[in-house]
Short mmCIF file of C-alpha atoms in Angstrom, two decimals:
data_model
loop_
_atom_site.label_atom_id
_atom_site.label_comp_id
_atom_site.label_asym_id
_atom_site.label_seq_id
_atom_site.Cartn_x
_atom_site.Cartn_y
_atom_site.Cartn_z
CA UNK O 162 8.86 -57.17 13.25
CA UNK O 163 12.81 -57.29 12.83
CA UNK O 164 14.11 -56.68 8.59
CA UNK O 165 14.01 -59.22 6.88
CA UNK O 166 16.88 -61.34 5.64
CA UNK O 167 16.87 -59.59 2.08
CA UNK O 168 15.71 -55.75 3.64
CA UNK O 169 18.96 -56.08 5.71
CA UNK O 170 21.18 -58.24 2.42
CA UNK O 171 19.69 -54.50 0.07
CA UNK O 172 20.14 -52.12 2.81
CA UNK O 173 23.87 -53.76 3.25
CA UNK O 174 24.52 -53.81 -0.99
CA UNK O 175 23.00 -50.04 -1.29
CA UNK O 176 25.28 -48.31 1.54
CA UNK O 177 28.15 -50.17 0.30
CA UNK O 178 27.43 -48.43 -2.83
CA UNK O 179 26.82 -44.40 -0.96
CA UNK O 180 22.98 -44.74 -2.04
CA UNK O 181 20.70 -43.70 0.41
CA UNK O 182 17.28 -44.83 -0.02
CA UNK O 183 13.76 -42.63 -0.67
CA UNK O 184 10.57 -42.90 -0.83
CA UNK O 185 8.32 -41.93 -3.58
CA UNK O 186 4.68 -41.38 -4.61
CA UNK O 187 4.28 -41.93 -7.96
CA UNK O 188 2.07 -40.86 -10.23
CA UNK O 189 0.81 -41.51 -13.50
CA UNK O 190 -2.03 -39.56 -15.33
CA UNK O 191 -3.20 -41.44 -18.70
CA UNK O 192 -4.23 -38.51 -21.08
CA UNK O 193 -4.32 -41.09 -23.98
CA UNK O 194 -2.51 -42.78 -27.09
CA UNK O 195 -1.94 -42.23 -31.05
CA UNK O 196 -1.85 -44.78 -33.24
CA UNK O 197 -4.17 -47.33 -31.89
CA UNK O 198 -4.21 -50.56 -35.13
CA UNK O 199 -7.37 -50.48 -36.12
CA UNK O 200 -8.33 -54.11 -35.04
CA UNK O 201 -8.48 -52.82 -31.71
CA UNK O 202 -11.54 -51.72 -30.28
CA UNK O 203 -11.00 -50.64 -26.54
CA UNK O 204 -7.89 -50.30 -25.35
CA UNK O 205 -6.16 -50.30 -21.38
CA UNK O 206 -2.84 -48.83 -19.79
CA UNK O 207 -1.13 -50.61 -17.82
CA UNK O 208 2.11 -49.78 -15.54
CA UNK O 209 4.25 -52.95 -14.65
CA UNK O 210 7.44 -54.05 -12.95
CA UNK O 211 8.20 -57.44 -11.85
CA UNK O 212 4.78 -58.78 -10.97
CA UNK O 213 3.84 -54.95 -9.00
CA UNK O 214 1.52 -54.16 -11.88
CA UNK O 215 -1.49 -51.24 -12.41
CA UNK O 216 -4.71 -50.82 -15.21
CA UNK O 217 -6.67 -48.54 -16.39
CA UNK O 218 -10.12 -49.87 -17.57
CA UNK O 219 -10.68 -50.15 -21.37
CA UNK O 220 -11.17 -47.09 -23.37
CA UNK O 221 -13.27 -46.90 -26.66
CA UNK O 222 -11.17 -46.15 -29.46
CA UNK O 223 -11.50 -43.97 -31.53
CA UNK O 224 -12.24 -43.53 -35.22
CA UNK O 225 -8.58 -41.47 -35.59
CA UNK O 226 -6.95 -44.06 -33.90
CA UNK O 227 -6.83 -42.56 -30.38
CA UNK O 228 -7.93 -44.10 -27.04
CA UNK O 229 -8.58 -41.87 -24.26
CA UNK O 230 -8.93 -42.52 -19.83
CA UNK O 231 -9.51 -39.87 -17.59
CA UNK O 232 -8.06 -41.98 -14.27
CA UNK O 233 -4.81 -41.80 -12.55
CA UNK O 234 -2.56 -44.78 -11.31
CA UNK O 235 -0.90 -44.39 -7.87
CA UNK O 236 2.21 -46.06 -5.91
CA UNK O 237 5.35 -45.92 -3.58
CA UNK O 238 8.26 -47.26 -4.66
CA UNK O 239 11.83 -46.92 -2.75
CA UNK O 240 13.91 -45.07 -5.43
CA UNK O 241 18.32 -44.81 -3.97
CA UNK O 242 19.78 -41.32 -4.29
CA UNK O 243 23.78 -41.89 -5.15
CA UNK O 244 24.90 -38.52 -5.05
CA UNK O 245 22.56 -35.44 -6.87
CA UNK O 246 21.04 -38.07 -8.62
CA UNK O 247 18.95 -41.16 -8.18
CA UNK O 248 19.37 -44.77 -9.48
CA UNK O 249 18.37 -46.89 -12.78
CA UNK O 250 14.36 -47.71 -11.69
CA UNK O 251 12.51 -48.72 -15.45
CA UNK O 252 9.02 -49.37 -15.28
CA UNK O 253 6.75 -51.06 -18.34
CA UNK O 254 4.06 -49.16 -20.03
CA UNK O 255 2.49 -51.17 -21.92
CA UNK O 256 -0.97 -50.49 -23.69
CA UNK O 257 -3.42 -54.11 -23.84
CA UNK O 258 -6.84 -54.25 -26.01
CA UNK O 259 -8.98 -56.23 -27.11
CA UNK O 260 -10.86 -56.96 -30.63
CA UNK O 261 -14.64 -57.01 -29.30
CA UNK O 262 -15.23 -60.49 -30.27
CA UNK O 263 -16.72 -61.00 -26.76
CA UNK O 264 -16.66 -60.65 -23.19
CA UNK O 265 -14.60 -63.91 -22.85
CA UNK O 266 -11.48 -62.65 -24.63
CA UNK O 267 -8.95 -61.82 -23.29
CA UNK O 268 -6.44 -58.65 -23.22
CA UNK O 269 -3.44 -58.96 -25.70
CA UNK O 270 -0.62 -56.04 -25.26
CA UNK O 271 0.12 -54.69 -28.86
CA UNK O 272 2.36 -51.95 -27.73
CA UNK O 273 5.01 -51.26 -25.19
CA UNK O 274 7.94 -49.97 -24.07
CA UNK O 275 10.59 -49.31 -20.78
CA UNK O 276 11.12 -45.97 -19.18
CA UNK O 277 13.34 -45.31 -16.00
CA UNK O 278 10.77 -42.87 -13.89
CA UNK O 279 13.69 -42.18 -11.53
CA UNK O 280 14.73 -39.65 -13.87
CA UNK O 281 11.45 -37.59 -13.03
CA UNK O 282 12.53 -37.88 -9.25
CA UNK O 283 13.42 -34.95 -6.79
CA UNK O 284 13.66 -33.59 -3.05
CA UNK O 285 12.10 -30.59 -5.03
CA UNK O 286 8.53 -29.83 -4.64
CA UNK O 287 8.39 -30.19 -9.65
CA UNK O 288 5.02 -30.94 -10.51
CA UNK O 289 3.50 -32.71 -13.82
CA UNK O 290 6.06 -33.93 -16.13
CA UNK O 291 4.34 -34.27 -19.66
CA UNK O 292 6.06 -36.70 -20.60
CA UNK O 293 5.49 -38.22 -24.93
CA UNK O 294 5.97 -41.44 -25.03
CA UNK O 295 7.23 -43.93 -27.93
CA UNK O 296 5.88 -47.91 -28.47
CA UNK O 297 7.49 -50.30 -29.89
CA UNK O 298 6.18 -51.72 -32.27
CA UNK O 299 4.46 -48.72 -33.55
CA UNK O 300 1.69 -45.21 -31.71
CA UNK O 301 2.99 -42.67 -28.60
CA UNK O 302 1.25 -41.93 -25.47
CA UNK O 303 0.68 -39.15 -23.32
CA UNK O 304 1.41 -39.00 -20.13
CA UNK O 305 1.67 -36.95 -17.34
CA UNK O 306 4.16 -37.90 -14.09
CA UNK O 307 4.16 -36.47 -10.58
CA UNK O 308 6.75 -37.47 -7.89
CA UNK O 309 5.67 -36.30 -4.51
CA UNK O 310 9.71 -37.08 -1.84
CA UNK O 311 7.61 -39.01 1.29
CA UNK O 312 10.42 -37.64 4.20
CA UNK O 313 8.77 -38.88 7.35
CA UNK O 314 7.61 -42.57 5.53
CA UNK O 315 10.40 -45.44 6.37
CA UNK O 316 10.90 -48.40 3.55
CA UNK O 317 8.47 -51.12 4.08
CA UNK O 318 11.16 -54.01 7.05
CA UNK O 319 9.33 -57.34 6.56
CA UNK O 320 7.70 -57.27 2.88
CA UNK O 321 8.29 -58.40 -0.32
CA UNK O 322 9.32 -55.06 -1.78
CA UNK O 323 12.77 -55.77 -0.31
CA UNK O 324 12.81 -59.23 -1.84
CA UNK O 325 11.16 -59.14 -5.26
CA UNK O 326 15.04 -57.34 -6.85
CA UNK O 327 16.91 -60.48 -5.01
CA UNK O 328 13.88 -63.59 -5.76
CA UNK O 329 12.09 -62.31 -8.08
CA UNK O 330 14.17 -60.82 -10.97
CA UNK O 331 13.82 -62.31 -14.86
CA UNK O 332 16.73 -64.57 -14.18
CA UNK O 333 16.30 -65.46 -10.17
CA UNK O 334 13.46 -68.71 -10.63
CA UNK O 335 12.14 -69.01 -7.45
CA UNK O 336 13.29 -71.64 -4.25
CA UNK O 337 10.49 -73.99 -2.33
CA UNK O 338 13.71 -75.88 -1.26
CA UNK O 339 14.97 -75.63 1.72
CA UNK O 340 19.08 -74.62 2.34
CA UNK O 341 22.25 -72.34 2.74
CA UNK O 342 21.89 -68.29 1.64
CA UNK O 343 22.96 -67.85 -1.44
CA UNK O 344 25.45 -65.52 -1.54
CA UNK O 345 27.05 -66.06 -5.36
CA UNK O 346 28.62 -62.82 -5.68
CA UNK O 347 29.19 -61.40 -2.53
CA UNK O 348 33.05 -63.33 -1.76
CA UNK O 349 34.72 -60.35 -1.22
CA UNK O 350 32.39 -58.30 0.44
CA UNK O 351 32.46 -59.92 4.01
CA UNK O 352 29.95 -57.38 5.53
CA UNK O 353 27.35 -58.79 3.47
CA UNK O 354 28.45 -62.20 4.51
CA UNK O 355 27.85 -61.36 8.54
CA UNK O 356 24.39 -59.28 7.88
CA UNK O 357 22.98 -62.47 6.59
CA UNK O 358 23.65 -64.43 8.88
CA UNK O 359 23.92 -68.19 9.37
CA UNK O 360 22.46 -70.20 7.57
CA UNK O 361 18.61 -70.88 7.56
CA UNK O 362 16.79 -74.07 9.84
CA UNK O 363 13.93 -72.92 8.77
CA UNK O 364 10.68 -71.27 6.54
CA UNK O 365 10.52 -67.41 6.30
CA UNK O 366 8.46 -66.57 7.11
CA UNK O 367 6.28 -63.59 5.11
CA UNK O 368 2.11 -61.75 5.78
CA UNK O 369 -0.25 -63.40 4.38
CA UNK O 370 -1.07 -60.58 1.85
CA UNK O 371 1.25 -58.45 0.94
CA UNK O 372 2.11 -54.60 -0.06
CA UNK O 373 2.35 -55.01 -3.19
CA UNK O 374 6.43 -55.41 -5.27
CA UNK O 375 8.48 -53.00 -6.17
CA UNK O 376 11.94 -53.91 -8.00
CA UNK O 377 15.54 -52.17 -7.93
CA UNK O 378 17.29 -52.89 -11.60
CA UNK O 379 20.77 -54.83 -10.51
CA UNK O 380 22.69 -56.33 -13.12
CA UNK O 381 22.88 -60.59 -13.84
CA UNK O 382 25.76 -61.31 -12.15
CA UNK O 383 24.21 -58.87 -8.55
CA UNK O 384 20.71 -61.29 -8.28
CA UNK O 385 20.81 -63.53 -5.03
CA UNK O 386 17.68 -65.48 -4.39
CA UNK O 387 16.73 -66.05 -0.62
CA UNK O 388 14.99 -68.86 -0.53
CA UNK O 389 11.42 -68.28 0.35
CA UNK O 390 7.97 -70.59 0.38
CA UNK O 391 5.92 -70.35 -2.70
CA UNK O 392 2.74 -68.65 -3.29
CA UNK O 393 0.24 -68.94 -5.41
CA UNK O 394 -0.41 -67.38 -8.36
CA UNK O 395 -3.80 -66.91 -6.81
CA UNK O 396 -3.01 -65.13 -4.05
CA UNK O 397 -0.22 -63.51 -5.27
CA UNK O 398 -3.40 -61.68 -8.31
CA UNK O 399 -5.95 -60.61 -5.39
CA UNK O 400 -3.07 -59.44 -3.60
CA UNK O 401 -1.20 -57.71 -5.66
CA UNK O 402 -3.94 -55.29 -7.69
CA UNK O 403 -5.04 -52.94 -5.42
CA UNK O 404 -8.58 -51.64 -7.46
CA UNK O 405 -11.42 -54.55 -7.65
CA UNK O 406 -12.75 -55.51 -10.46
CA UNK O 407 -15.12 -57.95 -11.67
CA UNK O 408 -12.45 -59.93 -14.67
CA UNK O 409 -8.95 -58.65 -13.88
CA UNK O 410 -6.07 -58.86 -15.79
CA UNK O 411 -3.80 -62.81 -14.99
CA UNK O 412 -0.63 -62.90 -15.14
CA UNK O 413 -1.30 -65.30 -18.14
CA UNK O 414 -2.82 -62.63 -19.66
CA UNK O 415 0.82 -60.23 -20.22
CA UNK O 416 2.12 -62.74 -22.55
CA UNK O 417 3.86 -59.96 -24.95
CA UNK O 418 3.06 -60.95 -28.22
CA UNK O 419 6.14 -58.22 -30.10
CA UNK O 420 9.57 -59.03 -29.66
CA UNK O 421 12.16 -57.48 -27.20
CA UNK O 422 13.60 -54.52 -28.09
CA UNK O 423 15.75 -51.30 -26.58
CA UNK O 424 13.55 -48.66 -24.91
CA UNK O 425 12.94 -45.63 -26.88
CA UNK O 426 10.93 -42.93 -25.63
CA UNK O 427 11.63 -39.74 -25.71
CA UNK O 428 14.85 -38.45 -24.17
CA UNK O 429 15.27 -35.07 -22.87
CA UNK O 430 17.84 -33.68 -25.69
CA UNK O 431 15.86 -34.72 -28.36
CA UNK O 432 12.78 -32.37 -26.37
CA UNK O 433 15.17 -29.78 -26.61
CA UNK O 434 17.01 -29.61 -29.57
CA UNK O 435 15.64 -25.74 -30.67
CA UNK O 436 17.77 -23.08 -31.48
CA UNK O 437 18.47 -21.60 -27.78
CA UNK O 438 19.24 -18.43 -30.73
CA UNK O 439 16.80 -17.75 -32.81
CA UNK O 440 14.04 -18.80 -29.70
CA UNK O 441 15.54 -16.63 -27.54
CA UNK O 442 15.40 -13.68 -30.67
CA UNK O 443 12.48 -14.84 -30.72
CA UNK O 444 10.61 -13.50 -27.58
CA UNK O 445 12.69 -10.73 -28.07
CA UNK O 446 11.87 -9.29 -31.49
CA UNK O 447 8.53 -10.20 -31.68
CA UNK O 448 5.68 -7.15 -31.32
CA UNK O 449 3.07 -9.61 -30.31
CA UNK O 450 0.08 -8.40 -27.70
CA UNK O 451 -1.58 -10.73 -26.94
CA UNK O 452 -1.35 -11.77 -23.15
CA UNK O 453 -2.70 -15.29 -23.70
CA UNK O 454 0.14 -15.70 -25.86
CA UNK O 455 4.09 -17.52 -25.49
CA UNK O 456 5.15 -15.32 -26.21
CA UNK O 457 3.73 -12.71 -23.64
CA UNK O 458 3.49 -15.40 -21.19
CA UNK O 459 7.35 -15.87 -21.04
CA UNK O 460 8.43 -12.17 -21.87
CA UNK O 461 5.84 -11.66 -18.18
CA UNK O 462 8.02 -14.62 -16.65
CA UNK O 463 11.36 -13.40 -17.72
CA UNK O 464 10.98 -9.72 -16.50
CA UNK O 465 9.55 -11.78 -13.10
CA UNK O 466 6.21 -13.35 -13.23
CA UNK O 467 5.68 -16.70 -13.81
CA UNK O 468 4.29 -17.73 -16.89
CA UNK O 469 0.04 -18.91 -17.06
CA UNK O 470 -0.27 -21.99 -17.07
CA UNK O 471 -3.37 -23.39 -19.41
CA UNK O 472 -6.16 -24.70 -17.25
CA UNK O 473 -7.98 -27.24 -18.64
CA UNK O 474 -11.36 -27.59 -18.53
CA UNK O 475 -11.64 -31.22 -19.28
CA UNK O 476 -11.11 -31.02 -15.12
CA UNK O 477 -12.56 -28.20 -13.52
CA UNK O 478 -15.43 -28.89 -10.72
CA UNK O 479 -17.83 -26.11 -13.99
CA UNK O 480 -17.34 -28.85 -16.67
CA UNK O 481 -17.50 -31.95 -14.28
CA UNK O 482 -20.80 -30.51 -12.74
CA UNK O 483 -22.56 -29.66 -16.59
CA UNK O 484 -21.03 -32.87 -17.93
CA UNK O 485 -23.42 -34.12 -15.21
CA UNK O 486 -26.47 -32.52 -15.40
CA UNK O 487 -25.85 -33.31 -19.59
CA UNK O 488 -25.95 -36.50 -18.92
CA UNK O 489 -28.87 -36.60 -16.69
CA UNK O 490 -31.25 -34.80 -19.45
CA UNK O 491 -29.45 -36.89 -22.22
CA UNK O 492 -30.67 -39.80 -19.15
CA UNK O 493 -34.52 -38.04 -18.99
CA UNK O 494 -34.52 -37.72 -22.96
CA UNK O 495 -34.21 -41.41 -23.25
CA UNK O 496 -36.06 -42.59 -20.75
CA UNK O 497 -39.28 -40.73 -22.51
CA UNK O 498 -38.56 -41.27 -25.77
CA UNK O 499 -41.23 -44.40 -26.51
CA UNK O 500 -39.68 -44.91 -30.45
CA UNK O 501 -36.87 -47.75 -30.94
CA UNK O 502 -35.77 -45.48 -34.24
CA UNK O 503 -35.49 -42.29 -32.86
CA UNK O 504 -33.04 -44.04 -30.00
CA UNK O 505 -31.17 -44.85 -31.71
CA UNK O 506 -30.60 -41.52 -33.95
CA UNK O 507 -30.00 -39.75 -30.66
CA UNK O 508 -27.45 -42.19 -29.42
CA UNK O 509 -25.38 -41.77 -33.09
CA UNK O 510 -25.66 -38.49 -32.82
CA UNK O 511 -24.28 -39.06 -29.42
CA UNK O 512 -21.41 -40.95 -30.50
CA UNK O 513 -21.10 -38.44 -32.89
CA UNK O 514 -20.29 -35.74 -30.14
CA UNK O 515 -18.08 -37.75 -27.68
CA UNK O 516 -15.46 -37.87 -30.60
CA UNK O 517 -15.91 -34.61 -30.81
CA UNK O 518 -15.05 -34.09 -27.90
CA UNK O 519 -12.77 -35.99 -27.81
CA UNK O 520 -10.71 -34.84 -30.73
CA UNK O 521 -11.04 -31.41 -29.25
CA UNK O 522 -9.11 -32.72 -25.79
CA UNK O 523 -6.85 -34.29 -27.57
CA UNK O 524 -6.01 -31.88 -29.93
CA UNK O 525 -5.99 -28.76 -26.37
CA UNK O 526 -3.19 -30.63 -24.89
CA UNK O 527 -1.21 -31.06 -28.06
CA UNK O 528 -1.13 -27.43 -27.68
CA UNK O 529 -0.52 -27.19 -24.02
CA UNK O 530 2.14 -29.34 -24.52
CA UNK O 531 4.34 -27.28 -27.40
CA UNK O 532 3.22 -24.24 -24.94
CA UNK O 533 5.31 -27.06 -22.56
CA UNK O 534 8.26 -27.04 -24.47
CA UNK O 535 8.10 -23.20 -25.70
CA UNK O 536 9.18 -22.29 -22.03
CA UNK O 537 11.85 -25.20 -21.41
CA UNK O 538 13.31 -24.05 -25.43
CA UNK O 539 12.90 -19.99 -24.20
CA UNK O 540 13.80 -21.16 -20.32
CA UNK O 541 17.44 -22.03 -22.16
CA UNK O 542 18.03 -19.07 -23.83
CA UNK O 543 17.27 -16.84 -20.89
CA UNK O 544 20.76 -19.49 -19.31
CA UNK O 545 22.61 -19.81 -22.84
CA UNK O 546 22.72 -15.15 -22.88
CA UNK O 547 22.86 -15.22 -18.75
CA UNK O 548 26.02 -17.19 -19.39
CA UNK O 549 27.63 -15.23 -21.98
CA UNK O 550 26.75 -12.80 -20.14
CA UNK O 551 28.89 -12.76 -17.07
CA UNK O 552 31.81 -14.55 -18.96
CA UNK O 553 31.71 -10.93 -20.98
CA UNK O 554 31.95 -9.33 -17.88
CA UNK O 555 34.66 -11.10 -16.31
CA UNK O 556 36.93 -11.30 -19.64
CA UNK O 557 35.59 -7.29 -19.30
CA UNK O 558 37.15 -6.30 -15.69
CA UNK O 559 40.25 -8.90 -16.36
CA UNK O 560 41.46 -6.75 -18.95
CA UNK O 561 40.11 -3.12 -17.04
CA UNK O 562 42.17 -4.72 -14.19
CA UNK O 563 45.77 -4.76 -17.10
CA UNK O 564 44.77 -1.43 -17.85
CA UNK O 565 44.84 -0.72 -14.64
CA UNK O 566 47.96 -2.29 -13.28
CA UNK O 567 49.75 -0.76 -16.71
CA UNK O 568 48.77 2.67 -16.05
CA UNK O 569 50.31 3.11 -12.07
CA UNK O 570 53.42 1.16 -13.40
CA UNK O 571 53.62 3.70 -16.16
CA UNK O 572 52.81 6.19 -13.76
CA UNK O 573 55.44 5.17 -10.86
CA UNK O 574 58.38 4.46 -13.62
CA UNK O 575 58.20 9.09 -15.07
CA UNK O 576 58.10 9.67 -11.00
CA UNK O 577 61.61 7.55 -10.42
CA UNK O 578 62.33 9.38 -14.16
CA UNK O 579 61.90 12.32 -12.07
CA UNK O 580 62.97 11.75 -8.61
CA UNK O 581 66.87 11.33 -10.44
CA UNK O 582 66.31 13.95 -12.77
CA UNK O 583 65.96 16.14 -9.34
CA UNK O 584 68.95 14.61 -7.72
CA UNK O 585 70.86 15.28 -10.21
CA UNK O 586 70.67 18.53 -10.57
CA UNK O 587 71.41 19.07 -6.87
CA UNK O 588 74.46 17.48 -7.37
CA UNK O 589 75.38 19.42 -10.18
CA UNK O 590 74.98 23.12 -8.02
CA UNK O 591 76.72 21.73 -4.52
CA UNK O 592 80.11 20.12 -6.36
CA UNK O 593 82.70 22.47 -5.24
CA UNK O 594 84.55 24.44 -8.27
#
C-alpha cells in the first residue's frame, strides 16, 4: 500500500529537520496514587495522547487516600531522534474516579499532568524507570516506565497515526469539505510542496478500522490540515479502545473539570539534588556489614559487582499461587457459612486485611524508590570523584613534565659551560710565548 499524503508530509518535514523515526514499545505500570480526595470512592488511571487512550480498571480508594492498581498498559509509538536525543513527545496522565452514586455514574477527572515520555527512550536496554509524578491540582502518581526499541519494526504507512498531529491537533479542526491541500507554513519549503503533490480530486481513502492514533508535538503555526473524511464518534471509540469493557470511557467523559496549568512533574535535577560529597563520604566511612542494606549493595557495585535490586514478593509466582490458594479457601469457607452475621464479620476482617496488605505494598514501594535514589546519588558521587581524579592526574603530569624539562635545560647549560672552560684552558696551553 502506498504511503498516505500525511505520511509523506510527515516524513519530509522530519527529514528536513534531520530527525530519524524510531519505533518504541512503551509500557506503563501504574503502581498506586496517593492523595486521592475523600469524595472519590473508586479511581482509574488514564494514559492519553490526543484521541489515543488507554486506561486501567476502577480500583477502590483506601481510608488513607491511596488507590492501588495491578495492571500494565502498552502501546507502540514513533519517536524522532535528533542527534543523541529524541524530540519531545508529551502524554497526559489522568486520574478519573466515581463517587459511588450508582452504576450509571460517569467518571470525572480530578487530577492530571503532562509528561514527556521521549526523555525515557533509549536504543539500549534501560530497564524499568520508577517515577513519582506530581499531579494537578493535588496528589502523586507512582508509575514505572519501560521503553523498548523495536529495531526491526517500520513505522506504519497508511493510518491516522501519521495524520493525527496534522489534523487532530488542539488548534486544527476536522474538515469534511473537499478542496486543496492546506500547505500553510510550507511556503519556504518547495520540497514539501513537491512531496505533497497536486491538489486532491477525490476523498482520501482511509481504512475502516484504525490501528490507533499517535501524535508528535508541533508548533501551532506548523500544523497542516489535510482533507480526510470524518469518522463517527462511535467508530473512533470502538477502534481506539483496545480493551473490551462493558462500560468504556466515552470522549465526553474526558471533559476536564480543572483549569489547564503547566506540567508540574518532578524533574530529574530535582530528584538528584543530593549532596554528592556527603554521599561519597557516607559510602567510604560506613562500617555497616548488613548485606541487605543500600550502602552494602552500593559498595559491592563500586567494587565491580552489580547491586542486588530488591524483588517485590507481590509479583512473584509463589506469592501469586499462595494468594490464589488463600482466596480459594476463603471462598469455600464463605460458601459453607450459613449465618449472615458471621459472613458480615468475616467480610469486615477480609477488608481490613486487604487494606493492611495494600499499606505494606505501598511502604515496600516507597523503600524501593528511596533505595533507587540513593544508588543514583552514589553513582553521581563516583563519577564526580573519577572526574576529579582525572583532573589531578593531568595536573601532576604537567608539573612533572615541566620539572623534567627544567632539569634537562640546566644540565645542558652546565655541560656547555664546562666545554667552554676546557676550550679556554686548551687555548692557554698552546699559546706561544
